[in-house]
PDB file of C-alpha atoms in Angstrom:
ATOM      1  CA  UNK A   1       6.998  -6.778  29.277  1.00 78.00           C
ATOM      2  CA  UNK A   2       8.584  -3.596  31.173  1.00 88.00           C
ATOM      3  CA  UNK A   3       6.198  -4.119  33.940  1.00 91.00           C
ATOM      4  CA  UNK A   4       7.244  -7.933  34.363  1.00 89.00           C
ATOM      5  CA  UNK A   5      11.098  -6.945  34.656  1.00 90.00           C
ATOM      6  CA  UNK A   6      10.124  -4.155  36.908  1.00 92.00           C
ATOM      7  CA  UNK A   7       8.576  -6.854  39.121  1.00 91.00           C
ATOM      8  CA  UNK A   8      11.695  -8.986  38.775  1.00 90.00           C
ATOM      9  CA  UNK A   9      13.599  -6.146  40.471  1.00 92.00           C
ATOM     10  CA  UNK A  10      10.933  -6.151  43.375  1.00 91.00           C
ATOM     11  CA  UNK A  11       9.459  -2.998  42.576  1.00 93.00           C
ATOM     12  CA  UNK A  12       6.134  -2.878  44.490  1.00 95.00           C
ATOM     13  CA  UNK A  13       4.358  -0.337  42.220  1.00 96.00           C
ATOM     14  CA  UNK A  14       4.973  -2.885  39.251  1.00 95.00           C
ATOM     15  CA  UNK A  15       3.573  -5.771  41.133  1.00 95.00           C
ATOM     16  CA  UNK A  16       0.320  -3.469  42.100  1.00 96.00           C
ATOM     17  CA  UNK A  17      -0.019  -2.491  38.405  1.00 96.00           C
ATOM     18  CA  UNK A  18       0.579  -6.273  37.292  1.00 95.00           C
ATOM     19  CA  UNK A  19      -1.956  -7.753  40.139  1.00 96.00           C
ATOM     20  CA  UNK A  20      -4.429  -5.042  39.150  1.00 96.00           C
ATOM     21  CA  UNK A  21      -4.308  -5.886  35.622  1.00 95.00           C
ATOM     22  CA  UNK A  22      -4.583  -9.484  35.779  1.00 96.00           C
ATOM     23  CA  UNK A  23      -6.833  -9.673  39.073  1.00 96.00           C
ATOM     24  CA  UNK A  24     -10.275 -10.005  37.321  1.00 95.00           C
ATOM     25  CA  UNK A  25      -8.779 -12.447  34.909  1.00 95.00           C
ATOM     26  CA  UNK A  26      -7.277 -14.580  37.928  1.00 96.00           C
ATOM     27  CA  UNK A  27     -10.292 -14.246  40.007  1.00 95.00           C
ATOM     28  CA  UNK A  28     -12.679 -15.783  36.883  1.00 93.00           C
ATOM     29  CA  UNK A  29     -10.232 -18.627  36.809  1.00 93.00           C
ATOM     30  CA  UNK A  30     -10.888 -19.203  40.555  1.00 94.00           C
ATOM     31  CA  UNK A  31     -14.495 -18.913  40.839  1.00 92.00           C
ATOM     32  CA  UNK A  32     -14.885 -21.543  38.077  1.00 90.00           C
ATOM     33  CA  UNK A  33     -13.435 -23.966  40.882  1.00 91.00           C
ATOM     34  CA  UNK A  34     -14.969 -22.269  44.101  1.00 88.00           C
ATOM     35  CA  UNK A  35     -18.392 -22.120  45.279  1.00 80.00           C
ATOM     36  CA  UNK A  36     -17.671 -18.857  47.042  1.00 88.00           C
ATOM     37  CA  UNK A  37     -15.881 -15.458  46.518  1.00 91.00           C
ATOM     38  CA  UNK A  38     -13.705 -15.800  49.827  1.00 94.00           C
ATOM     39  CA  UNK A  39     -11.967 -19.147  48.850  1.00 93.00           C
ATOM     40  CA  UNK A  40     -11.307 -18.196  45.510  1.00 94.00           C
ATOM     41  CA  UNK A  41     -10.011 -14.687  46.786  1.00 96.00           C
ATOM     42  CA  UNK A  42      -7.668 -16.766  48.957  1.00 96.00           C
ATOM     43  CA  UNK A  43      -6.815 -19.068  45.895  1.00 96.00           C
ATOM     44  CA  UNK A  44      -6.163 -16.008  43.673  1.00 97.00           C
ATOM     45  CA  UNK A  45      -3.583 -14.475  46.172  1.00 96.00           C
ATOM     46  CA  UNK A  46      -1.888 -17.351  46.900  1.00 96.00           C
ATOM     47  CA  UNK A  47      -1.367 -17.948  43.221  1.00 97.00           C
ATOM     48  CA  UNK A  48      -0.390 -14.206  42.920  1.00 97.00           C
ATOM     49  CA  UNK A  49       2.453 -15.167  45.488  1.00 95.00           C
ATOM     50  CA  UNK A  50       3.639 -18.072  43.398  1.00 96.00           C
ATOM     51  CA  UNK A  51       3.736 -15.909  40.361  1.00 95.00           C
ATOM     52  CA  UNK A  52       5.846 -13.125  41.367  1.00 94.00           C
ATOM     53  CA  UNK A  53       8.273 -16.036  42.943  1.00 94.00           C
ATOM     54  CA  UNK A  54       8.207 -17.596  39.435  1.00 93.00           C
ATOM     55  CA  UNK A  55       7.720 -14.318  37.004  1.00 92.00           C
ATOM     56  CA  UNK A  56      11.625 -15.020  36.023  1.00 90.00           C
ATOM     57  CA  UNK A  57      10.550 -18.052  34.028  1.00 88.00           C
ATOM     58  CA  UNK A  58       8.191 -16.124  31.345  1.00 85.00           C
ATOM     59  CA  UNK A  59      10.551 -14.855  28.733  1.00 80.00           C
ATOM     60  CA  UNK A  60       7.314 -14.201  26.238  1.00 83.00           C
ATOM     61  CA  UNK A  61       4.630 -11.610  27.193  1.00 82.00           C
ATOM     62  CA  UNK A  62       1.827 -13.880  24.953  1.00 86.00           C
ATOM     63  CA  UNK A  63       2.546 -16.871  27.697  1.00 90.00           C
ATOM     64  CA  UNK A  64       1.873 -15.028  30.533  1.00 93.00           C
ATOM     65  CA  UNK A  65      -2.309 -15.299  30.723  1.00 94.00           C
ATOM     66  CA  UNK A  66      -1.891 -19.103  30.052  1.00 94.00           C
ATOM     67  CA  UNK A  67       0.680 -19.285  32.805  1.00 95.00           C
ATOM     68  CA  UNK A  68      -1.084 -17.396  35.123  1.00 96.00           C
ATOM     69  CA  UNK A  69      -4.525 -19.169  34.384  1.00 95.00           C
ATOM     70  CA  UNK A  70      -2.427 -22.534  34.986  1.00 95.00           C
ATOM     71  CA  UNK A  71      -1.246 -21.451  38.173  1.00 96.00           C
ATOM     72  CA  UNK A  72      -4.694 -20.310  39.708  1.00 96.00           C
ATOM     73  CA  UNK A  73      -6.264 -23.645  38.334  1.00 95.00           C
ATOM     74  CA  UNK A  74      -3.540 -25.655  39.823  1.00 95.00           C
ATOM     75  CA  UNK A  75      -4.152 -23.465  43.163  1.00 95.00           C
ATOM     76  CA  UNK A  76      -7.729 -24.414  42.840  1.00 94.00           C
ATOM     77  CA  UNK A  77      -7.294 -27.993  42.439  1.00 93.00           C
ATOM     78  CA  UNK A  78      -4.913 -27.995  45.515  1.00 92.00           C
ATOM     79  CA  UNK A  79      -7.439 -26.318  47.557  1.00 92.00           C
ATOM     80  CA  UNK A  80      -9.791 -28.996  46.275  1.00 90.00           C
ATOM     81  CA  UNK A  81      -7.614 -31.712  47.579  1.00 87.00           C
ATOM     82  CA  UNK A  82      -6.986 -30.136  51.210  1.00 87.00           C
ATOM     83  CA  UNK A  83     -10.478 -30.107  51.869  1.00 83.00           C
ATOM     84  CA  UNK A  84     -12.037 -32.990  49.895  1.00 77.00           C
ATOM     85  CA  UNK A  85     -12.725 -34.753  53.372  1.00 65.00           C
ATOM     86  CA  UNK A  86     -14.728 -31.269  54.124  1.00 61.00           C
ATOM     87  CA  UNK A  87     -16.883 -31.967  51.039  1.00 53.00           C
ATOM     88  CA  UNK A  88     -20.361 -33.812  51.129  1.00 48.00           C
ATOM     89  CA  UNK A  89     -21.675 -34.688  48.007  1.00 47.00           C
ATOM     90  CA  UNK A  90     -25.555 -35.022  47.563  1.00 47.00           C
ATOM     91  CA  UNK A  91     -26.627 -37.603  45.049  1.00 44.00           C
ATOM     92  CA  UNK A  92     -29.615 -36.371  43.332  1.00 42.00           C
ATOM     93  CA  UNK A  93     -31.958 -39.666  42.901  1.00 41.00           C
ATOM     94  CA  UNK A  94     -33.682 -37.853  40.068  1.00 42.00           C
ATOM     95  CA  UNK A  95     -31.765 -35.980  37.381  1.00 43.00           C
ATOM     96  CA  UNK A  96     -33.950 -34.077  35.024  1.00 39.00           C
ATOM     97  CA  UNK A  97     -33.695 -34.728  31.622  1.00 43.00           C
ATOM     98  CA  UNK A  98     -36.389 -32.389  30.332  1.00 43.00           C
ATOM     99  CA  UNK A  99     -35.339 -30.244  27.620  1.00 44.00           C
ATOM    100  CA  UNK A 100     -32.278 -31.885  26.856  1.00 48.00           C
ATOM    101  CA  UNK A 101     -30.904 -30.953  23.611  1.00 52.00           C
ATOM    102  CA  UNK A 102     -33.343 -27.783  23.239  1.00 53.00           C
ATOM    103  CA  UNK A 103     -30.694 -25.371  22.690  1.00 57.00           C
ATOM    104  CA  UNK A 104     -33.374 -22.785  22.069  1.00 54.00           C
ATOM    105  CA  UNK A 105     -34.360 -23.195  25.932  1.00 53.00           C
ATOM    106  CA  UNK A 106     -30.913 -22.885  26.982  1.00 57.00           C
ATOM    107  CA  UNK A 107     -30.089 -19.860  25.147  1.00 66.00           C
ATOM    108  CA  UNK A 108     -32.507 -17.592  27.165  1.00 69.00           C
ATOM    109  CA  UNK A 109     -30.059 -18.205  30.290  1.00 73.00           C
ATOM    110  CA  UNK A 110     -27.325 -15.376  30.932  1.00 78.00           C
ATOM    111  CA  UNK A 111     -23.950 -16.085  31.868  1.00 79.00           C
ATOM    112  CA  UNK A 112     -24.138 -15.358  35.465  1.00 82.00           C
ATOM    113  CA  UNK A 113     -27.231 -18.093  35.732  1.00 82.00           C
ATOM    114  CA  UNK A 114     -24.936 -20.552  34.068  1.00 84.00           C
ATOM    115  CA  UNK A 115     -21.760 -19.769  36.376  1.00 85.00           C
ATOM    116  CA  UNK A 116     -23.939 -19.759  39.454  1.00 87.00           C
ATOM    117  CA  UNK A 117     -25.330 -23.276  38.699  1.00 88.00           C
ATOM    118  CA  UNK A 118     -21.777 -24.208  37.955  1.00 90.00           C
ATOM    119  CA  UNK A 119     -20.521 -22.832  41.389  1.00 89.00           C
ATOM    120  CA  UNK A 120     -23.433 -24.524  43.234  1.00 90.00           C
ATOM    121  CA  UNK A 121     -22.413 -27.947  42.008  1.00 92.00           C
ATOM    122  CA  UNK A 122     -20.936 -30.333  44.754  1.00 92.00           C
ATOM    123  CA  UNK A 123     -17.061 -29.729  44.496  1.00 91.00           C
ATOM    124  CA  UNK A 124     -16.104 -32.774  43.266  1.00 92.00           C
ATOM    125  CA  UNK A 125     -18.409 -32.474  40.156  1.00 94.00           C
ATOM    126  CA  UNK A 126     -17.519 -28.725  39.870  1.00 94.00           C
ATOM    127  CA  UNK A 127     -13.777 -29.268  39.723  1.00 94.00           C
ATOM    128  CA  UNK A 128     -14.446 -32.555  37.043  1.00 95.00           C
ATOM    129  CA  UNK A 129     -16.922 -30.418  35.013  1.00 95.00           C
ATOM    130  CA  UNK A 130     -14.719 -27.528  34.907  1.00 94.00           C
ATOM    131  CA  UNK A 131     -11.243 -29.530  34.054  1.00 95.00           C
ATOM    132  CA  UNK A 132     -13.205 -31.677  31.399  1.00 95.00           C
ATOM    133  CA  UNK A 133     -15.698 -29.245  29.655  1.00 92.00           C
ATOM    134  CA  UNK A 134     -13.736 -26.020  30.217  1.00 90.00           C
ATOM    135  CA  UNK A 135      -9.842 -26.717  30.599  1.00 92.00           C
ATOM    136  CA  UNK A 136     -10.396 -29.757  27.945  1.00 93.00           C
ATOM    137  CA  UNK A 137      -8.710 -32.261  29.932  1.00 94.00           C
ATOM    138  CA  UNK A 138      -9.252 -35.912  29.396  1.00 95.00           C
ATOM    139  CA  UNK A 139     -10.779 -38.337  32.154  1.00 95.00           C
ATOM    140  CA  UNK A 140      -7.560 -39.994  32.235  1.00 96.00           C
ATOM    141  CA  UNK A 141      -5.634 -36.628  33.103  1.00 95.00           C
ATOM    142  CA  UNK A 142      -8.374 -35.482  35.651  1.00 95.00           C
ATOM    143  CA  UNK A 143      -8.157 -38.708  37.233  1.00 94.00           C
ATOM    144  CA  UNK A 144      -4.093 -38.487  37.792  1.00 94.00           C
ATOM    145  CA  UNK A 145      -4.713 -34.830  39.053  1.00 93.00           C
ATOM    146  CA  UNK A 146      -7.116 -35.267  41.435  1.00 93.00           C
ATOM    147  CA  UNK A 147      -6.019 -38.891  42.426  1.00 92.00           C
ATOM    148  CA  UNK A 148      -9.379 -40.572  41.392  1.00 94.00           C
ATOM    149  CA  UNK A 149     -10.280 -43.490  38.998  1.00 95.00           C
ATOM    150  CA  UNK A 150     -10.927 -42.481  35.349  1.00 95.00           C
ATOM    151  CA  UNK A 151     -14.468 -43.954  35.998  1.00 95.00           C
ATOM    152  CA  UNK A 152     -14.813 -41.568  38.927  1.00 95.00           C
ATOM    153  CA  UNK A 153     -14.220 -38.998  36.820  1.00 95.00           C
ATOM    154  CA  UNK A 154     -16.774 -40.069  34.127  1.00 96.00           C
ATOM    155  CA  UNK A 155     -19.389 -40.641  36.866  1.00 96.00           C
ATOM    156  CA  UNK A 156     -18.793 -37.162  38.388  1.00 95.00           C
ATOM    157  CA  UNK A 157     -18.879 -35.348  34.852  1.00 96.00           C
ATOM    158  CA  UNK A 158     -21.987 -37.442  34.017  1.00 95.00           C
ATOM    159  CA  UNK A 159     -23.652 -36.436  37.438  1.00 95.00           C
ATOM    160  CA  UNK A 160     -22.595 -32.845  37.166  1.00 94.00           C
ATOM    161  CA  UNK A 161     -24.230 -32.507  33.466  1.00 93.00           C
ATOM    162  CA  UNK A 162     -27.385 -33.989  35.138  1.00 93.00           C
ATOM    163  CA  UNK A 163     -27.615 -31.602  37.916  1.00 93.00           C
ATOM    164  CA  UNK A 164     -26.729 -28.576  35.958  1.00 91.00           C
ATOM    165  CA  UNK A 165     -29.585 -29.294  33.606  1.00 89.00           C
ATOM    166  CA  UNK A 166     -31.674 -29.970  36.460  1.00 89.00           C
ATOM    167  CA  UNK A 167     -30.638 -26.204  38.057  1.00 87.00           C
ATOM    168  CA  UNK A 168     -30.744 -24.413  34.849  1.00 86.00           C
ATOM    169  CA  UNK A 169     -34.089 -25.739  33.829  1.00 85.00           C
ATOM    170  CA  UNK A 170     -35.361 -24.282  37.159  1.00 84.00           C
ATOM    171  CA  UNK A 171     -34.078 -20.928  36.239  1.00 76.00           C
ATOM    172  CA  UNK A 172     -36.236 -20.616  33.277  1.00 72.00           C
TER     173      UNK A 172
END
């Protein structure tokens, strides 16, 4: 909490310590929503600017990580909304169902394999998948966040799951 107090006073050394301490955590949150590191770094750095501007709202050290993660995710969602017109969605006509439910097969995959597969999803599928499967939002909440219909959120999740199965099966 002392570092936070020093950050509030404008102490650049304290800000650097804070940034370095939470850098990996913030970057991993952003990488979950981006297909490349450059976009994730941009979102993360913008997020840290928001963090330092609003750090006075933190009164409990235990709430910093969830608050920071929320800022990074909101930044990623904003980035997605700004770039949605640049995204193209390639639908797979033949989504693999093989090995579905065979957990022993998927247990052979590393976290890097899984993260890479998620990052390779089209942006609209990746964002919905992360918000639903990782963050725990409902399809209604996702629809409101992304300005899409609840049914579109459901469809994107279903397609994301199918594409993930297909991509992960190929890695086995």
